[in-house]
Structures are given as C-alpha cells and as structure tokens.
Tab-separated table of C-alpha atoms in Angstrom:
chain	number	residue	atom	x	y	z
A	1	MET	CA	-12.909	-6.118	16.638
A	2	SER	CA	-14.925	-9.178	14.833
A	3	ARG	CA	-13.228	-11.230	11.944
A	4	MET	CA	-15.524	-9.274	9.125
A	5	GLN	CA	-14.216	-6.276	10.700
A	6	LEU	CA	-10.333	-7.387	10.177
A	7	THR	CA	-11.778	-8.787	7.021
A	8	ALA	CA	-13.039	-5.289	6.094
A	9	MET	CA	-9.843	-3.525	7.145
A	10	VAL	CA	-8.132	-5.686	4.955
A	11	VAL	CA	-10.271	-5.248	1.913
A	12	GLY	CA	-10.944	-1.476	2.335
A	13	GLY	CA	-7.056	-1.051	2.430
A	14	MET	CA	-6.367	-3.013	-0.469
A	15	VAL	CA	-9.561	-1.834	-2.624
A	16	GLY	CA	-8.994	1.935	-2.842
A	17	ALA	CA	-7.249	3.734	-6.011
A	18	GLY	CA	-5.357	1.198	-7.341
A	19	ILE	CA	-7.887	-0.977	-8.900
A	20	PHE	CA	-9.890	1.794	-10.924
A	21	SER	CA	-5.998	2.548	-12.541
A	22	LEU	CA	-5.937	-1.158	-13.466
A	23	PRO	CA	-6.905	-1.530	-16.984
A	24	ARG	CA	-4.832	1.727	-18.212
A	25	THR	CA	-2.160	1.014	-16.248
A	26	PHE	CA	-1.666	-2.571	-17.905
A	27	ALA	CA	-2.526	-1.777	-21.137
A	28	GLY	CA	0.429	1.059	-21.413
A	29	ALA	CA	2.650	-1.760	-20.433
A	30	THR	CA	1.494	-5.408	-22.008
A	31	GLY	CA	-1.114	-7.057	-23.359
A	32	PRO	CA	-3.140	-10.107	-21.627
A	33	LEU	CA	-0.509	-12.216	-21.842
A	34	GLY	CA	2.167	-10.164	-20.068
A	35	ALA	CA	-0.913	-9.429	-17.620
A	36	VAL	CA	-1.847	-12.879	-16.682
A	37	ILE	CA	2.159	-13.344	-15.941
A	38	ALA	CA	2.260	-10.953	-14.068
A	39	TRP	CA	-0.611	-11.497	-12.298
A	40	ILE	CA	0.722	-15.203	-11.469
A	41	VAL	CA	3.994	-13.549	-9.963
A	42	ALA	CA	2.657	-11.376	-7.850
A	43	GLY	CA	-0.540	-13.403	-6.603
A	44	THR	CA	1.980	-15.909	-5.646
A	45	GLY	CA	4.055	-13.590	-3.989
A	46	MET	CA	1.582	-11.889	-2.157
A	47	TYR	CA	0.252	-15.087	-1.229
A	48	MET	CA	3.160	-16.350	0.545
A	49	LEU	CA	3.513	-13.172	2.355
A	50	ALA	CA	0.204	-13.275	3.258
A	51	ARG	CA	0.887	-16.892	4.897
A	52	VAL	CA	3.941	-15.045	6.444
A	53	PHE	CA	1.606	-12.573	7.989
A	54	GLN	CA	-0.756	-15.588	9.008
A	55	ALA	CA	1.781	-17.500	10.466
A	56	LEU	CA	3.588	-14.740	12.636
A	57	ALA	CA	0.461	-13.853	13.943
A	58	GLU	CA	-0.262	-17.227	15.477
A	59	ARG	CA	3.345	-18.059	16.460
A	60	LYS	CA	4.290	-14.637	17.934
A	61	PRO	CA	1.091	-13.185	18.922
A	62	ASP	CA	3.101	-11.168	21.884
A	63	LEU	CA	4.193	-8.965	18.473
A	64	ASP	CA	1.431	-6.105	18.493
A	65	ALA	CA	1.078	-3.859	15.317
A	66	GLY	CA	3.149	-6.734	12.613
A	67	VAL	CA	4.740	-5.118	10.502
A	68	PHE	CA	7.742	-3.407	11.921
A	69	ALA	CA	7.775	-5.234	15.121
A	70	TYR	CA	8.882	-8.460	13.332
A	71	ALA	CA	11.828	-6.194	11.927
A	72	LYS	CA	12.652	-5.452	15.151
A	73	ALA	CA	12.447	-8.911	17.061
A	74	GLY	CA	14.469	-10.175	14.157
A	75	PHE	CA	17.316	-7.880	13.249
A	76	GLY	CA	17.254	-5.172	15.599
A	77	ASP	CA	15.983	-1.701	16.640
A	78	TYR	CA	17.304	0.393	13.391
A	79	PRO	CA	15.969	-2.097	11.220
A	80	GLY	CA	12.840	-1.733	13.097
A	81	PHE	CA	12.947	1.739	13.320
A	82	LEU	CA	13.382	2.039	9.264
A	83	SER	CA	10.630	-0.484	8.805
A	84	ALA	CA	8.147	1.103	10.874
A	85	PHE	CA	9.451	4.778	9.460
A	86	GLY	CA	8.874	3.279	6.018
A	87	TYR	CA	5.585	1.651	6.081
A	88	TRP	CA	4.290	5.046	7.781
A	89	ILE	CA	5.606	7.741	5.193
A	90	SER	CA	4.359	4.855	2.471
A	91	SER	CA	0.786	4.864	4.333
A	92	CYS	CA	1.135	8.794	4.178
A	93	ILE	CA	2.334	8.506	0.434
A	94	GLY	CA	-0.718	6.619	-0.392
A	95	ASN	CA	-2.777	8.868	1.070
A	96	VAL	CA	-1.828	11.589	-0.753
A	97	SER	CA	-2.532	9.258	-4.597
A	98	TYR	CA	-5.895	9.038	-3.236
A	99	TRP	CA	-6.570	12.371	-2.953
A	100	VAL	CA	-5.165	13.157	-6.235
A	101	LEU	CA	-6.702	10.575	-8.024
A	102	ILE	CA	-10.607	11.946	-6.617
A	103	LYS	CA	-9.702	15.254	-7.959
A	104	SER	CA	-8.259	13.523	-11.385
A	105	THR	CA	-11.885	11.444	-11.720
A	106	LEU	CA	-14.063	15.131	-10.583
A	107	GLY	CA	-11.648	16.620	-13.758
A	108	ALA	CA	-13.163	14.727	-16.000
A	109	PHE	CA	-16.513	16.138	-15.362
A	110	PHE	CA	-15.047	19.898	-14.003
A	111	PRO	CA	-11.961	20.738	-15.989
A	112	VAL	CA	-11.073	23.102	-12.950
A	113	PHE	CA	-9.698	20.041	-10.979
A	114	GLY	CA	-7.304	19.151	-13.956
A	115	ASP	CA	-5.588	15.923	-13.509
A	116	GLY	CA	-5.714	16.112	-9.708
A	117	ASN	CA	-2.840	18.495	-9.262
A	118	THR	CA	-4.298	22.406	-9.862
A	119	VAL	CA	-4.292	24.618	-7.014
A	120	ILE	CA	-8.309	24.255	-6.670
A	121	ALA	CA	-8.114	20.412	-6.439
A	122	ILE	CA	-5.010	20.977	-3.850
A	123	VAL	CA	-7.386	23.563	-1.915
A	124	VAL	CA	-10.201	21.046	-1.937
A	125	ALA	CA	-7.856	18.001	-0.731
A	126	SER	CA	-6.760	19.792	1.564
A	127	VAL	CA	-10.126	20.606	3.277
A	128	GLY	CA	-11.109	16.897	2.799
A	129	ILE	CA	-7.475	15.801	4.472
A	130	TRP	CA	-8.732	17.916	8.488
A	131	LEU	CA	-12.434	16.906	7.869
A	132	PHE	CA	-11.422	13.255	8.162
A	133	HIS	CA	-9.134	14.029	10.505
A	134	PHE	CA	-11.288	15.724	13.039
A	135	MET	CA	-13.702	12.702	12.510
A	136	ILE	CA	-11.091	10.409	13.329
A	137	LEU	CA	-10.410	12.081	16.348
A	138	LYS	CA	-13.639	11.152	17.942
A	139	GLY	CA	-13.317	7.370	18.010
A	140	VAL	CA	-11.293	4.564	16.335
A	141	GLN	CA	-14.288	2.123	16.924
A	142	GLN	CA	-16.725	4.150	15.344
A	143	ALA	CA	-14.303	4.686	12.181
A	144	ALA	CA	-13.694	1.047	11.850
A	145	PHE	CA	-17.442	0.589	11.974
A	146	ILE	CA	-18.075	3.166	9.107
A	147	ASN	CA	-14.524	1.880	7.186
A	148	THR	CA	-16.940	-1.601	7.232
A	149	VAL	CA	-20.093	0.316	5.599
A	150	VAL	CA	-18.025	1.571	2.983
A	151	THR	CA	-16.075	-1.472	1.987
A	152	PHE	CA	-19.188	-2.930	1.235
A	153	ALA	CA	-20.810	-0.078	-0.537
A	154	LYS	CA	-17.925	0.759	-2.494
A	155	VAL	CA	-17.164	-3.263	-4.189
A	156	ILE	CA	-20.777	-3.083	-6.032
A	157	PRO	CA	-19.904	-0.409	-8.742
A	158	ILE	CA	-16.730	-3.027	-9.675
A	159	LEU	CA	-19.048	-6.020	-9.818
A	160	VAL	CA	-21.258	-4.266	-12.016
A	161	PHE	CA	-18.277	-3.387	-13.997
A	162	ILE	CA	-17.230	-6.988	-14.056
A	163	VAL	CA	-20.585	-8.384	-15.139
A	164	ILE	CA	-20.937	-5.852	-17.751
A	165	LEU	CA	-17.717	-6.412	-19.723
A	166	ALA	CA	-18.378	-10.291	-19.059
A	167	PHE	CA	-20.917	-9.922	-21.484
A	168	ALA	CA	-19.568	-7.753	-23.507
A	169	PHE	CA	-16.725	-9.948	-24.096
A	170	ARG	CA	-15.298	-9.980	-27.992
A	171	MET	CA	-12.867	-13.333	-28.330
A	172	ASP	CA	-11.525	-11.749	-31.616
A	173	LEU	CA	-10.568	-8.463	-29.713
A	174	PHE	CA	-8.999	-10.425	-26.550
A	175	ASN	CA	-6.589	-12.511	-29.019
A	176	ALA	CA	-5.792	-9.722	-31.246
A	177	ASN	CA	-4.512	-7.588	-27.787
A	178	LEU	CA	-3.047	-11.352	-26.797
A	179	TYR	CA	0.543	-10.156	-27.022
A	180	GLY	CA	0.440	-6.513	-26.465
A	181	GLY	CA	-0.191	-5.790	-30.397
A	182	ASP	CA	2.264	-2.652	-31.248
A	183	LEU	CA	4.154	-2.822	-28.099
A	184	THR	CA	7.843	-3.103	-28.017
A	185	GLY	CA	10.165	-5.363	-25.456
A	186	ASN	CA	10.143	-9.051	-24.818
A	187	ILE	CA	7.374	-10.342	-22.573
A	188	PHE	CA	9.871	-9.826	-19.376
A	189	GLU	CA	10.016	-6.347	-19.766
A	190	GLN	CA	6.489	-5.783	-20.429
A	191	VAL	CA	5.619	-7.419	-16.957
A	192	ARG	CA	8.678	-6.042	-15.225
A	193	ALA	CA	6.894	-2.649	-16.096
A	194	THR	CA	3.793	-3.627	-14.529
A	195	MET	CA	5.601	-4.721	-11.209
A	196	LEU	CA	5.163	-1.863	-8.934
A	197	VAL	CA	1.403	-1.383	-9.503
A	198	THR	CA	0.889	-4.747	-8.523
A	199	VAL	CA	2.534	-3.850	-5.195
A	200	PHE	CA	0.525	-0.705	-4.726
A	201	VAL	CA	-2.835	-2.676	-5.139
A	202	PHE	CA	-1.749	-5.255	-2.922
A	203	ILE	CA	-0.999	-2.902	-0.063
A	204	GLY	CA	-3.187	-3.235	2.659
A	205	ILE	CA	-2.819	-7.203	2.986
A	206	GLU	CA	-1.198	-6.661	6.331
A	207	GLY	CA	-4.820	-4.571	7.484
A	208	ALA	CA	-5.418	-7.048	10.117
A	209	SER	CA	-2.362	-7.610	11.342
A	210	VAL	CA	-1.552	-3.963	12.324
A	211	TYR	CA	-5.139	-3.960	14.247
A	212	SER	CA	-3.938	-7.025	15.898
A	213	ARG	CA	-4.479	-5.652	19.351
A	214	TYR	CA	-8.158	-4.979	18.514
A	215	ALA	CA	-9.061	-8.576	17.180
A	216	ARG	CA	-11.136	-10.690	19.802
A	217	GLU	CA	-9.616	-13.536	18.746
A	218	ARG	CA	-5.618	-13.730	17.675
A	219	SER	CA	-6.640	-16.621	14.930
A	220	ASP	CA	-8.864	-14.356	13.451
A	221	VAL	CA	-5.926	-11.799	11.832
A	222	GLY	CA	-4.719	-14.797	9.921
A	223	ARG	CA	-8.166	-15.461	8.809
A	224	ALA	CA	-9.111	-12.153	7.959
A	225	THR	CA	-5.586	-11.657	6.171
A	226	ILE	CA	-6.150	-14.973	3.530
A	227	MET	CA	-9.943	-13.942	3.057
A	228	GLY	CA	-9.384	-10.475	2.277
A	229	PHE	CA	-6.358	-11.153	0.036
A	230	ILE	CA	-8.515	-14.495	-2.130
A	231	GLY	CA	-11.629	-12.176	-2.789
A	232	VAL	CA	-9.330	-9.088	-3.673
A	233	THR	CA	-7.202	-10.574	-6.070
A	234	GLY	CA	-9.466	-12.273	-7.487
A	235	LEU	CA	-11.784	-8.597	-8.270
A	236	MET	CA	-8.182	-7.099	-9.551
A	237	VAL	CA	-7.407	-9.941	-12.002
A	238	LEU	CA	-10.815	-9.822	-13.717
A	239	VAL	CA	-10.434	-5.636	-13.640
A	240	THR	CA	-7.408	-6.270	-15.670
A	241	MET	CA	-7.904	-8.655	-18.064
A	242	LEU	CA	-11.576	-7.838	-19.237
A	243	PRO	CA	-11.249	-4.634	-20.672
A	244	TYR	CA	-8.790	-6.143	-23.490
A	245	ALA	CA	-11.922	-7.917	-24.576
A	246	VAL	CA	-14.067	-4.772	-25.505
A	247	LEU	CA	-11.553	-2.564	-26.759
A	248	GLN	CA	-8.187	-2.152	-28.445
A	249	ARG	CA	-5.335	-2.021	-26.211
A	250	ALA	CA	-3.786	1.170	-27.473
A	251	ASP	CA	-7.329	2.690	-26.373
A	252	ILE	CA	-7.426	1.648	-23.457
A	253	ALA	CA	-3.735	2.729	-22.665
A	254	GLY	CA	-4.816	6.387	-24.138
A	255	MET	CA	-7.493	6.643	-21.389
A	256	ARG	CA	-7.366	9.296	-18.750
A	257	GLN	CA	-7.398	7.953	-15.255
A	258	PRO	CA	-9.582	6.396	-13.107
A	259	SER	CA	-9.349	3.819	-16.761
A	260	MET	CA	-12.260	2.117	-15.243
A	261	ALA	CA	-14.525	4.617	-15.960
A	262	ALA	CA	-13.107	5.278	-19.322
A	263	VAL	CA	-13.697	1.719	-20.153
A	264	LEU	CA	-17.186	1.687	-18.919
A	265	GLU	CA	-18.085	4.491	-20.550
A	266	ALA	CA	-16.463	3.076	-23.790
A	267	VAL	CA	-18.959	0.098	-23.336
A	268	VAL	CA	-22.286	1.695	-22.372
A	269	GLY	CA	-22.117	5.214	-22.580
A	270	HIS	CA	-21.724	8.119	-20.109
A	271	TRP	CA	-23.709	6.960	-17.496
A	272	GLY	CA	-20.839	4.162	-17.272
A	273	ALA	CA	-18.400	7.209	-16.306
A	274	VAL	CA	-20.495	8.497	-13.743
A	275	PHE	CA	-21.546	5.376	-12.205
A	276	VAL	CA	-17.812	4.055	-11.765
A	277	SER	CA	-16.881	7.960	-10.703
A	278	LEU	CA	-19.322	7.674	-7.847
A	279	GLY	CA	-18.288	4.177	-6.788
A	280	LEU	CA	-14.365	5.449	-6.992
A	281	ILE	CA	-14.981	8.415	-4.665
A	282	VAL	CA	-16.758	6.282	-2.068
A	283	SER	CA	-14.052	3.920	-2.508
A	284	VAL	CA	-11.026	5.660	-2.167
A	285	LEU	CA	-12.562	7.844	0.519
A	286	GLY	CA	-13.212	4.639	2.415
A	287	ALA	CA	-9.519	3.614	1.732
A	288	TYR	CA	-8.348	6.894	2.873
A	289	LEU	CA	-10.239	6.443	6.235
A	290	ALA	CA	-8.400	2.602	6.532
A	291	TRP	CA	-5.186	3.805	6.102
A	292	SER	CA	-5.832	7.488	8.115
A	293	LEU	CA	-6.126	4.974	10.692
A	294	ILE	CA	-3.445	2.401	9.695
A	295	CYS	CA	-0.918	5.720	9.797
A	296	ALA	CA	-1.552	6.892	13.208
A	297	GLU	CA	-1.859	3.195	14.577
A	298	VAL	CA	1.908	2.100	13.421
A	299	MET	CA	3.212	5.665	14.853
A	300	PHE	CA	1.547	5.373	17.892
A	301	THR	CA	2.674	1.873	18.497
A	302	ALA	CA	6.403	2.750	17.164
A	303	ALA	CA	6.449	5.191	19.866
A	304	ARG	CA	4.336	2.608	22.320
A	305	THR	CA	7.811	0.035	22.088
A	306	GLU	CA	10.063	3.039	22.337
A	307	ASP	CA	11.314	3.074	18.658
A	308	MET	CA	9.203	6.654	18.023
A	309	PRO	CA	9.245	9.540	20.387
A	310	SER	CA	7.248	8.921	22.952
A	311	VAL	CA	4.886	12.376	22.365
A	312	PHE	CA	3.239	10.088	19.632
A	313	ALA	CA	2.270	7.362	22.247
A	314	ARG	CA	-0.551	9.758	23.539
A	315	GLU	CA	-4.218	9.013	23.077
A	316	ASN	CA	-6.994	11.664	23.661
A	317	ALA	CA	-10.076	10.622	25.578
A	318	ASN	CA	-11.563	8.967	22.963
A	319	LYS	CA	-8.686	6.199	22.790
A	320	VAL	CA	-7.343	7.447	19.643
A	321	PRO	CA	-3.724	8.403	19.006
A	322	ALA	CA	-4.130	12.160	18.024
A	323	ASN	CA	-0.311	13.421	18.092
A	324	ALA	CA	0.469	10.375	15.685
A	325	LEU	CA	-2.197	11.145	13.660
A	326	TRP	CA	-1.816	15.050	13.836
A	327	LEU	CA	2.171	14.125	12.554
A	328	THR	CA	0.470	11.819	9.763
A	329	ASN	CA	-2.269	14.587	8.151
A	330	ILE	CA	0.675	17.345	8.558
A	331	ILE	CA	3.002	15.026	6.291
A	332	VAL	CA	-0.023	14.262	4.198
A	333	GLN	CA	-0.538	17.950	3.626
A	334	LEU	CA	2.571	18.522	2.579
A	335	ILE	CA	3.342	16.051	-0.042
A	336	VAL	CA	-0.412	16.995	-1.554
A	337	ILE	CA	1.231	20.866	-1.733
A	338	THR	CA	3.773	19.172	-3.942
A	339	THR	CA	1.768	17.456	-6.253
A	340	TYR	CA	1.330	20.893	-7.996
A	341	TRP	CA	4.600	20.205	-9.365
A	342	SER	CA	4.814	16.561	-10.570
A	343	ARG	CA	4.050	15.802	-13.901
A	344	ASP	CA	2.279	12.727	-13.577
A	345	ALA	CA	1.530	12.892	-9.395
A	346	PHE	CA	-1.048	9.711	-9.377
A	347	ALA	CA	1.790	7.493	-11.325
A	348	LEU	CA	4.774	8.845	-8.377
A	349	MET	CA	2.597	8.687	-5.448
A	350	LEU	CA	2.032	5.314	-6.535
A	351	ASN	CA	5.232	3.976	-7.680
A	352	LEU	CA	6.974	5.546	-4.316
A	353	THR	CA	4.316	4.253	-2.104
A	354	SER	CA	5.291	1.142	-3.471
A	355	SER	CA	8.689	0.904	-3.265
A	356	MET	CA	8.680	2.579	0.341
A	357	SER	CA	6.256	-0.350	1.193
A	358	LEU	CA	8.850	-2.984	-0.308
A	359	ILE	CA	11.356	-2.026	2.472
A	360	PRO	CA	8.984	-3.372	5.462
A	361	TYR	CA	7.588	-6.508	3.968
A	362	LEU	CA	11.220	-7.422	2.956
A	363	PHE	CA	11.986	-7.193	6.771
A	364	VAL	CA	8.694	-9.487	7.554
A	365	ALA	CA	9.373	-12.369	4.676
A	366	ALA	CA	12.960	-12.381	6.448
A	367	TYR	CA	11.999	-12.635	10.016
A	368	GLY	CA	9.402	-15.267	8.628
A	369	VAL	CA	12.575	-16.992	7.209
A	370	LEU	CA	14.990	-16.193	10.393
A	371	LEU	CA	12.231	-17.738	12.652
A	372	SER	CA	11.734	-21.081	10.802
A	373	LYS	CA	14.975	-21.459	10.076
A	374	ARG	CA	16.371	-21.337	13.696
A	375	GLY	CA	12.847	-23.605	15.077
A	376	GLU	CA	11.417	-20.728	17.234
A	377	SER	CA	8.085	-21.471	18.397
A	378	TYR	CA	7.987	-24.407	16.861
A	379	GLN	CA	7.549	-26.404	19.695
A	380	VAL	CA	3.798	-26.509	18.729
A	381	ARG	CA	3.144	-28.320	15.690
A	382	PRO	CA	6.768	-28.688	14.617
A	383	GLN	CA	5.663	-30.438	11.242
A	384	GLU	CA	5.083	-27.055	9.856
A	385	ARG	CA	8.777	-25.883	10.286
A	386	MET	CA	10.074	-26.823	6.798
A	387	ARG	CA	6.697	-25.659	4.898
A	388	ASP	CA	6.818	-22.057	6.796
A	389	LEU	CA	10.804	-21.976	5.623
A	390	PHE	CA	9.633	-22.469	2.266
A	391	ILE	CA	6.942	-20.153	1.779
A	392	ALA	CA	8.739	-17.114	3.724
A	393	ALA	CA	11.911	-17.695	1.468
A	394	VAL	CA	9.457	-17.406	-1.712
A	395	ALA	CA	8.003	-14.484	0.166
A	396	ALA	CA	11.520	-12.892	0.532
A	397	LEU	CA	12.722	-13.510	-2.794
A	398	TYR	CA	9.712	-12.000	-4.454
A	399	THR	CA	9.760	-8.762	-2.463
A	400	LEU	CA	13.955	-8.791	-3.828
A	401	PHE	CA	12.629	-9.055	-7.435
A	402	MET	CA	9.840	-6.213	-6.785
A	403	ILE	CA	12.680	-3.739	-5.631
A	404	TYR	CA	14.907	-4.498	-8.618
A	405	ALA	CA	12.133	-4.176	-10.908
A	406	GLY	CA	11.315	-0.837	-9.306
A	407	GLY	CA	14.610	0.277	-10.729
A	408	LEU	CA	17.193	2.287	-9.047
A	409	LYS	CA	14.990	5.629	-9.502
A	410	PHE	CA	12.887	4.919	-6.739
A	411	ILE	CA	15.387	3.281	-4.477
A	412	LEU	CA	17.255	6.476	-4.478
A	413	LEU	CA	14.325	8.727	-3.712
A	414	ALA	CA	12.961	6.139	-0.668
A	415	ALA	CA	16.608	6.918	0.426
A	416	VAL	CA	15.924	10.986	0.376
A	417	LEU	CA	13.099	10.252	2.422
A	418	TYR	CA	15.289	7.493	4.831
A	419	ALA	CA	17.969	9.699	6.214
A	420	PRO	CA	15.841	13.027	7.176
A	421	GLY	CA	13.054	10.282	8.784
A	422	THR	CA	16.359	8.866	11.103
A	423	VAL	CA	15.893	12.049	13.141
A	424	LEU	CA	12.923	10.698	14.959
A	425	TYR	CA	14.860	7.551	15.814
A	426	VAL	CA	17.900	9.330	17.382
A	427	TRP	CA	15.237	11.567	19.322
A	428	ALA	CA	13.392	8.736	20.870
A	429	ARG	CA	16.853	6.827	21.635
A	430	ARG	CA	18.527	9.852	23.548
A	431	GLU	CA	15.206	10.856	25.312
A	432	ARG	CA	15.169	7.218	26.956
A	433	GLY	CA	19.021	7.411	27.208
A	434	LYS	CA	19.660	4.161	25.474
A	435	PRO	CA	22.723	3.950	22.761
A	436	VAL	CA	22.057	5.136	19.471
A	437	PHE	CA	23.844	3.060	16.768
A	438	SER	CA	25.589	0.240	16.978
A	439	PRO	CA	28.218	-0.752	13.957
A	440	ILE	CA	26.216	-2.199	11.489
A	441	ASP	CA	23.287	0.107	11.990
A	442	TRP	CA	26.274	3.052	11.314
A	443	LEU	CA	26.966	1.139	8.121
A	444	ILE	CA	23.331	1.023	7.433
A	445	LEU	CA	23.222	4.961	7.979
A	446	ILE	CA	25.753	5.615	5.840
A	447	LEU	CA	24.724	3.917	2.611
A	448	ILE	CA	20.942	5.568	3.398
A	449	VAL	CA	22.734	8.858	3.563
A	450	ILE	CA	24.618	8.395	0.375
A	451	GLY	CA	21.486	7.329	-1.226
A	452	ALA	CA	20.101	10.384	-0.202
A	453	VAL	CA	23.042	12.344	-1.612
A	454	VAL	CA	23.007	10.989	-5.001
A	455	GLY	CA	19.035	10.842	-4.974
A	456	LEU	CA	18.894	14.742	-4.376
A	457	TYR	CA	22.052	15.398	-7.338
A	458	GLY	CA	19.487	13.356	-9.620
A	459	LEU	CA	16.604	15.443	-8.662
A	460	ALA	CA	18.788	18.898	-8.966
A	461	THR	CA	20.172	17.886	-11.822
A	462	GLY	CA	17.018	16.640	-13.513
A	463	VAL	CA	18.410	13.017	-13.998
A	464	ILE	CA	15.610	12.001	-11.693
A	465	THR	CA	12.398	13.506	-12.486
A	466	ILE	CA	9.161	13.569	-10.475
C-alpha cells in the first residue's frame, strides 16, 4: 500500500458513524465550553497515542499488526491474546453500530426501519453484512482501493456541512449555549459524560499500523497515522462546535440520530437532511469495509503468531484470511440480531466499542513506556528516549482516565465478552502443545471471570441495562 492508501485506511476507519452523531451526543452532555475541554483532553491523549504508534512502528518494525503484537512483546502471551481479542471484538461491535446508524438514518424517511433495530432493519442489515463479506473474499487490495475512493467521497458532505454552518454562525446563540444552558452538573461531570464518545470517534487511528505488513515503506505507517489524525480531528471539532452557533443546545440534544442531518435540515431545509443522510450512508459503508478488513487482519495475524487457533491463519486464493472473515461476520450477525432487544442500540454499541478498545490501547501505551524506560531499541537516536517516555506515559494515563470515565458498567460488560473469548486462547495453546496459563495469567483470568459473573448478575437483575 502507498502512503495515501495507508492514510485513507486511517481516515476511513475514523470517519464513520461517530462523526455524524456528534452534535446530539455532545449537546446532550455539555455546552461549547465543556466540548472544548473534552476535545483538548481527547485530542491530546489520542495525539500522544498516535505518536506512540508512530514510534513503535519505527523502532519495532518486526512487530506486524501493531496493536496486539505490542501487548504480547511487553507483557506475555495471555495479555497479548486479550489485547488481540479485545481489539477484534470491539471492531465487530463497532461494525454493528454502523448498520444500526444506517437503518436509523433510513428510518427518518421510511418509518419501517425505526431507530435501526426493527425486524426489517435487522433483515436488511444482515443482507448487507454478507454482500460485503463475499466482496472482501475477492481480495484485500481491491477492497483497499475501494476504501480509498470512498474515503474521499464521504468527506465532501462533512465539508459542506461545516461551510454552511460557518456562514450561519450566530455569536449570541453560541454565547447562550456556552456553559450548557439549563444542564445540571459541573463542567467536570459534563466533560466526563462525553469521554467514551471521543474514544469511539478516534478508533481507527491505528488503521495504518494494523496494515503495516502491506506498506511499501515502513516509515509511511507512522506518517499516515499522524496525517490522518490531524485531518480528522479538525473535522470532528468543527462538526461538534458549529451547531451550538445555529441552534439552542436543548434543541440539538432532542434531535434523532444522525443529528448532523437534523442540524443541517434546521438551517437549510429538508434537502440538507437528504444530502447528509446520503453522505452518511456512503461514509458508514466505507468505514464498514475498512473495519471488516481490519477485523479479519487482526484475527489472521494473531493466528499466524500462534495466539489464536491455526484455522484462522488460512488464506484463500485471493490472499484473504477467509476463515477469520467468516468468524468475524458470524459474530457481527449475532450481535445485529441482539440489537432488537436494546433500548438505544446505537449508544450501547458506541460505548461498548469504546470500552473494549481501551484495553488494547492501554497495552500499547504501556509497552511504549516499557521500551523507552529500558532503553531498548534506542541505540539509534538515543536523544529521543526521554521524549518518547513522556509521550507514552501521557498516553497511558489518558487511557486509564478513559476507562474510569466510562464507568463500572462497561468494564463488567467487557468482562462478559472477555471470559468466553479465552476459550480461543486455550484452544490455540493446546493445539501447539504449549503451557496455557502462568500464575499471573491465572490471576488475570480469575479477575475477568469474577467481573463476568457480576456483569451477568447485573444484567439478569436489571441493575445493568442495555
């Protein structure tokens, strides 16, 4: 892949469902002041994480597929598996959110789709899942080319939205919304309520790292990560802030998703909703394509490095990890079906995707700290060691704060998914005749099982709702 294609993988992964939901999601939690603080925190933390990915891509070029490989290298086989499984399952859940939002978008014009979780919506989403599945089976490079084209196409409606709202900007409305209007709770509470959303929209920052084995030049991986991050962050901040200058915060908070379409409709009329909705469908389908590729690639690489069962390391004649793709889409299909019983399927998928992805991100940041603290790989450019240590430490603190901000509910739900996923690890270790768990691994597993039991109890008694 060229640098442009790698950058498109980053942008394509990040610009998906989340950016079109930002106006309502932020307005329901805070005003412009809280939004600015949230983006400063999230932008700084994710920038540091992007720099960690960049540094590790350059200093550890032998570690392909990035995310879980760093966890394994730094902390052992089972943590490496947990990182791979967590990243993979969070990507599967994220793919479900794309289908929910597409059907919710169509629901504004065709009521039969409702909020994206009606029977008809689930049937149509299921057809889409398998159409994409068989298209990807024809070849990764072909799918990557399609993703590059779609990435450029889907940015256009977002830019039009930004330009129109910039011309409609009213300072009096912006000032009236500044502190959140009639919202209760202090600024810290308002900012905390937006944190998982910011994680969700930044997921995909590692897209180039995941596909590092396809890069023409290894240095392109880090550069594509930073270029994609800067461009997408600018778009997301503008999409969040400009609606406060054209509508009351409470009105934005009451809009249906995708709220970007509703905001533009309020400013220019019905054609605005149609225009953004079409852009959203293109955007989300493109993001779904990118993440289907990433899901399969993570499972394939984990199997290739003996962290997943070997059956998922097989490729078809088109060099596509077919078995990994089959398992991915079977899981996506099952989760799509479960959205029928969810009260707010999109919000649940968004928050759960964010929570699951934070564990792999934490391992990456922690490995960056470990590497720079030991001085490993710093025989070349040793003057960068202290800088990299600081960057990795900030990234680690940021991910820990995000886990705290998400709350106990999503930690327990994550444990419910991690516990049964460990079966894949046991399968992989036994088929290769390797010891399964070390004493520390047993301790980690016990904590996960306890969390899963508490989570299941909470779901059964209604203490935890989905």
